mmCIF file of C-alpha atoms in Angstrom:
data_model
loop_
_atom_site.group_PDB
_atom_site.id
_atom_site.type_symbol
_atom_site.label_atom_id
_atom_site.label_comp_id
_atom_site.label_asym_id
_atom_site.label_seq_id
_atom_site.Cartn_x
_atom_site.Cartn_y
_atom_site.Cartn_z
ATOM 1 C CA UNK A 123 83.938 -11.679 175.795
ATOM 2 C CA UNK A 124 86.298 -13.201 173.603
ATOM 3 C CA UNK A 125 85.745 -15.125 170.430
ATOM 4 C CA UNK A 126 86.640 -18.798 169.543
ATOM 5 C CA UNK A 127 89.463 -18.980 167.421
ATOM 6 C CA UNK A 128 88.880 -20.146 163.666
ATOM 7 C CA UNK A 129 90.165 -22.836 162.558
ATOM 8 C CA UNK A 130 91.749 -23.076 159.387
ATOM 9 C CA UNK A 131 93.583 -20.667 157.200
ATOM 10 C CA UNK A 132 92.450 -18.108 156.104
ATOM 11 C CA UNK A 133 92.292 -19.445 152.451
ATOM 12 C CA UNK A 134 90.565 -22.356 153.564
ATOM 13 C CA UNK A 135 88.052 -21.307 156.016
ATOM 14 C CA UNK A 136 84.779 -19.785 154.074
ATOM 15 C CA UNK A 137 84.170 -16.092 154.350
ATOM 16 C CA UNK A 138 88.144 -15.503 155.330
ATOM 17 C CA UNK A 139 88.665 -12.653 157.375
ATOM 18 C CA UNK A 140 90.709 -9.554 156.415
ATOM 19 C CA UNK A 141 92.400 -7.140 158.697
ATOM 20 C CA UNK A 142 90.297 -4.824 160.584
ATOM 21 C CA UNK A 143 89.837 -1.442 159.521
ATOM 22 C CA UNK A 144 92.290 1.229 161.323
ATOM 23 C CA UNK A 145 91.424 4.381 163.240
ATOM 24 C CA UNK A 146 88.481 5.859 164.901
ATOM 25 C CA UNK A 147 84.763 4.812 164.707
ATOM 26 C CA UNK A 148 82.710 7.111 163.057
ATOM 27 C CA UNK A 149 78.965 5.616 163.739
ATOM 28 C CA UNK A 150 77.432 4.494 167.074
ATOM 29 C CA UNK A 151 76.665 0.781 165.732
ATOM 30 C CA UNK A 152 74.859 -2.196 167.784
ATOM 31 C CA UNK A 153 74.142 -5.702 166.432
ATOM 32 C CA UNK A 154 71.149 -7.516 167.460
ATOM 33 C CA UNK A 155 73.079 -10.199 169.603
ATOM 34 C CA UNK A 156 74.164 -7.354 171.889
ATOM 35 C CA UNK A 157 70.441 -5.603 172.401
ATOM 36 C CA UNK A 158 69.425 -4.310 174.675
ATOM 37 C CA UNK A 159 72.822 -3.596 176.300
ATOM 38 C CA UNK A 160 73.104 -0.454 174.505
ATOM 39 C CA UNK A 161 76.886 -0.147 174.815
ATOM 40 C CA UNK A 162 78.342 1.819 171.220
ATOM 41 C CA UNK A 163 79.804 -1.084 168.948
ATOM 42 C CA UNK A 164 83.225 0.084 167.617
ATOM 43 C CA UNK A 165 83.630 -0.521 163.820
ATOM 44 C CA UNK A 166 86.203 -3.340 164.538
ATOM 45 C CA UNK A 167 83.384 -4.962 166.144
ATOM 46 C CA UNK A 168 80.750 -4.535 163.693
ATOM 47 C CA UNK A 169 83.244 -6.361 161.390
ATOM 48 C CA UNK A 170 83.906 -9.817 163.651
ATOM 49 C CA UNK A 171 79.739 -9.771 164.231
ATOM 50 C CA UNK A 172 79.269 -9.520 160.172
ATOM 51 C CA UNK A 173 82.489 -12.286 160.624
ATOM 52 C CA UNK A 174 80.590 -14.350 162.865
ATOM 53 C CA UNK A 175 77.010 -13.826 160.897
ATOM 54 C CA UNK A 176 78.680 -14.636 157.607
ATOM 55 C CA UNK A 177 80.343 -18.198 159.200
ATOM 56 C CA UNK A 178 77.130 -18.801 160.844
ATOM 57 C CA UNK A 179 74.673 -19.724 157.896
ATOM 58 C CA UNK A 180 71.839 -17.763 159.439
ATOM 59 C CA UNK A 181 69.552 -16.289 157.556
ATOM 60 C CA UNK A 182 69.355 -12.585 158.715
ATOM 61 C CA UNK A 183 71.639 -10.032 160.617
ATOM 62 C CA UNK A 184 69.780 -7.265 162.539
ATOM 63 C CA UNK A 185 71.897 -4.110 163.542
ATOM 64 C CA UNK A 186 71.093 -1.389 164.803
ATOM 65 C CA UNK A 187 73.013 1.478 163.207
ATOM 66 C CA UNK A 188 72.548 5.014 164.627
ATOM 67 C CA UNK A 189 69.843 3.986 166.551
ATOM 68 C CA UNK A 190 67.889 2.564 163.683
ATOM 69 C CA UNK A 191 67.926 -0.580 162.192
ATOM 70 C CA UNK A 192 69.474 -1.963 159.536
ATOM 71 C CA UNK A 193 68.825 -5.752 158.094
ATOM 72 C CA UNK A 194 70.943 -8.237 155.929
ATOM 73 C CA UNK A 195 69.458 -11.139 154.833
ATOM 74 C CA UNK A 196 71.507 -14.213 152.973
ATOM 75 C CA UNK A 197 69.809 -15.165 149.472
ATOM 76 C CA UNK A 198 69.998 -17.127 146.869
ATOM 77 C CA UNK A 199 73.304 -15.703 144.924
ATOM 78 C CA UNK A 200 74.063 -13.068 147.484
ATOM 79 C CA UNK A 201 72.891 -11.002 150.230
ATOM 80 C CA UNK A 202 69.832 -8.526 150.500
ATOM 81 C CA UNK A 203 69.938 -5.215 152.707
ATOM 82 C CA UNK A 204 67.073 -3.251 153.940
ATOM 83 C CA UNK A 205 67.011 0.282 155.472
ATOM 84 C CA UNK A 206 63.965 1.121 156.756
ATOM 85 C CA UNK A 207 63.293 5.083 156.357
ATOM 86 C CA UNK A 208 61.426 7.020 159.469
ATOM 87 C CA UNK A 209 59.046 8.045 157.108
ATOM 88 C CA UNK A 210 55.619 6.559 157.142
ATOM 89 C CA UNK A 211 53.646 6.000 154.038
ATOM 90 C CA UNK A 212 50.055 7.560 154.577
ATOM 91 C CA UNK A 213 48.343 5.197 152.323
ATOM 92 C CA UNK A 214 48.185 8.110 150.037
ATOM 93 C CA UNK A 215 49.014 8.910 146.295
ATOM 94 C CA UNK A 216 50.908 12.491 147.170
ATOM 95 C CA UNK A 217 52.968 10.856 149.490
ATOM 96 C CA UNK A 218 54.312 8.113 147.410
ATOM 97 C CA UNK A 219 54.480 10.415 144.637
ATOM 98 C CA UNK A 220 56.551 12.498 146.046
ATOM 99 C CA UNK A 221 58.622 10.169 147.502
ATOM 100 C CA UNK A 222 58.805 8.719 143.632
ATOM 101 C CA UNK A 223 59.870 11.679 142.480
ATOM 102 C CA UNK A 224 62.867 12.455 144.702
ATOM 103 C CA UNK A 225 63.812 8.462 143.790
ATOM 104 C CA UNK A 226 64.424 9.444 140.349
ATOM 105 C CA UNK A 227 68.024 11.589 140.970
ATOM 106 C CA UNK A 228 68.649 9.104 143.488
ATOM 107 C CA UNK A 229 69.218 5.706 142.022
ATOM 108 C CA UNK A 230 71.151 7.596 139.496
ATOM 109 C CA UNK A 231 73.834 8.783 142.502
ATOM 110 C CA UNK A 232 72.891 5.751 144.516
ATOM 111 C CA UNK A 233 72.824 1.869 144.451
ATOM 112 C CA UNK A 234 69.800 0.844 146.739
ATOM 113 C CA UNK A 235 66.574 1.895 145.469
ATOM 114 C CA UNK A 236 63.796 2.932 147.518
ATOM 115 C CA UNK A 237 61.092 0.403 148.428
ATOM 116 C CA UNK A 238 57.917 -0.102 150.074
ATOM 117 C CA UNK A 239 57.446 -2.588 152.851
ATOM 118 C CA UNK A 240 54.219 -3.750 152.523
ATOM 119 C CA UNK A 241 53.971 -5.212 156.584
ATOM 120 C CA UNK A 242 55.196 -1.968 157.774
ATOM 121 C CA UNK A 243 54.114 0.554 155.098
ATOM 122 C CA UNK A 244 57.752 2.492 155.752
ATOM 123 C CA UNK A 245 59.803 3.491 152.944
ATOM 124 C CA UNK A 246 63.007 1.383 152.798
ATOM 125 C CA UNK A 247 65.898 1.708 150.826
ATOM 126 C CA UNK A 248 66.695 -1.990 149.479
ATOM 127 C CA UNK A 249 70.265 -3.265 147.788
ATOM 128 C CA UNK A 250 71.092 -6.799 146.728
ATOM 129 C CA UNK A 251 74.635 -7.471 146.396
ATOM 130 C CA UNK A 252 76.409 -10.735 145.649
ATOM 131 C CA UNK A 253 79.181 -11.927 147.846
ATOM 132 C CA UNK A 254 82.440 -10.773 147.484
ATOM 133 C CA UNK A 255 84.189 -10.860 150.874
ATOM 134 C CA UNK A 256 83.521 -9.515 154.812
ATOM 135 C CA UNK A 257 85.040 -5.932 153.310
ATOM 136 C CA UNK A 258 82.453 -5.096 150.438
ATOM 137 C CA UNK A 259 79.485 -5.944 152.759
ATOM 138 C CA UNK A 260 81.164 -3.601 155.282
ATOM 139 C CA UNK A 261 81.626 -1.466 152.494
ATOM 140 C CA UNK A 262 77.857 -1.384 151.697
ATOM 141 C CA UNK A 263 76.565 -1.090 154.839
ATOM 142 C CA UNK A 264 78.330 1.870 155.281
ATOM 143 C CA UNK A 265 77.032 3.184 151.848
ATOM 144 C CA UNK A 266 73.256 2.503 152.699
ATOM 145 C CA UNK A 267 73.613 4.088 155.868
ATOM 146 C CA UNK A 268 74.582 7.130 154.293
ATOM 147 C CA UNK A 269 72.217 7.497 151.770
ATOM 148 C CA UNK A 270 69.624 6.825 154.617
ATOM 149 C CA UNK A 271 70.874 9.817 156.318
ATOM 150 C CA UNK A 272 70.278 11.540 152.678
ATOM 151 C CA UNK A 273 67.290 9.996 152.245
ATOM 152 C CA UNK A 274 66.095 11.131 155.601
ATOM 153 C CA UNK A 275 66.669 14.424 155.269
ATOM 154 C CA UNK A 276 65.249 14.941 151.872
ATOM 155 C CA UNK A 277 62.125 13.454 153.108
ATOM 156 C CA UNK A 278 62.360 16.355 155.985
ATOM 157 C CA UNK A 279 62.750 19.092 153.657
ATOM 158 C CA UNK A 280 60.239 17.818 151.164
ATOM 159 C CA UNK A 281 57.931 17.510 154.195
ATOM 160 C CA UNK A 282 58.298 21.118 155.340
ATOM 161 C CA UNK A 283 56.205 24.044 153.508
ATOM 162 C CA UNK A 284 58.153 26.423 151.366
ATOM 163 C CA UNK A 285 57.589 29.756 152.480
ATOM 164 C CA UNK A 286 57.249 31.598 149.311
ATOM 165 C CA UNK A 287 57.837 35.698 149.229
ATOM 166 C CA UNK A 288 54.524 37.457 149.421
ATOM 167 C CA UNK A 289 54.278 40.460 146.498
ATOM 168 C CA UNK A 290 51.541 43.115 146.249
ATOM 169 C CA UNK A 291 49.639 42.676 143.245
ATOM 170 C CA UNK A 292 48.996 46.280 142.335
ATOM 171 C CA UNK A 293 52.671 47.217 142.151
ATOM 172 C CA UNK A 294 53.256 44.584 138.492
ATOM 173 C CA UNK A 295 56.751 45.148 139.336
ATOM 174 C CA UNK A 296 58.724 43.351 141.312
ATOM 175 C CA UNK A 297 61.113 45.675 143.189
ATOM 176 C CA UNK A 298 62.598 43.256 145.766
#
């Protein structure tokens, strides 16, 4: 389906377009205003809907990147994005503590910190950016979905047991 042309140049129309980026996809990427057709959304394509949301004035963009979502929401000197994190908070102090202290390395490497969502009790990773262009919120989406993917599988290894080597204590030495 094709797109109504802009009007205006590009100087003079708000959130001007820049050229698309060239060469392959490298993420499976939906937007909301294509769900549930779940056909993949090139990265030329995720660029004319952020285009479209940008010229728009609505409040919020839902995508769903690699099959999990991934939310931009305009505010008051720029523009908010949430990553929810498949992790569930239990409610518990271990959990968030641990969680806390794999956050600390993080925001040092990273720019969105990791959040809380009180309504759904998920960990989220949260950024706020102010508005440069179409490019830089490209640019940050494809940031925070990597450092979800980091995220995610930090989470996975902190959830999983370390086996630890098991020594006999009459030996005292450790020959191994």
């Amino acid at each position: 389906m094709p797109f109504p042309p802009k009007t205006g140049t590009p100087s003079t129309r708000p959130f001007a377009s820049h050229p698309p980026p060239v060469g392959p996809p490298t993420r499976r990427l939906w937007s909301s205003t294509t769900w549930p057709r779940r056909s993949s959304m090139k990265s030329v394509d995720l660029l004319a809907t952020v285009e479209r949301w940008l010229d728009s004035g609505k409040a919020e963009l839902l995508l769903q990147i690699d099959q999990q979502p991934l939310r931009i929401q305009r505010g008051t000197n720029g523009l908010i994005y949430t990553a929810p994190l498949s992790a569930a908070w239990r409610g518990d102090d271990e959990s968030l503590a641990a969680a806390l202290r794999l956050s600390g390395p993080s925001i040092r490497r990273f720019s969105a910190a990791l959040a809380l969502d009180p309504q759904s009790h998920r960990l989220c990773l949260v950024q706020f950016q102010s508005f440069q262009g179409t490019s830089p919120v490209i640019s940050v989406i494809e940031a925070l979905v990597n450092q979800r993917d980091v995220w995610e599988s930090m989470l996975e290894a902190a959830a999983s047991p370390v086996k630890r080597p098991v020594r006999p204590l009459s030996l005292g030495n450790s020959y191994v």
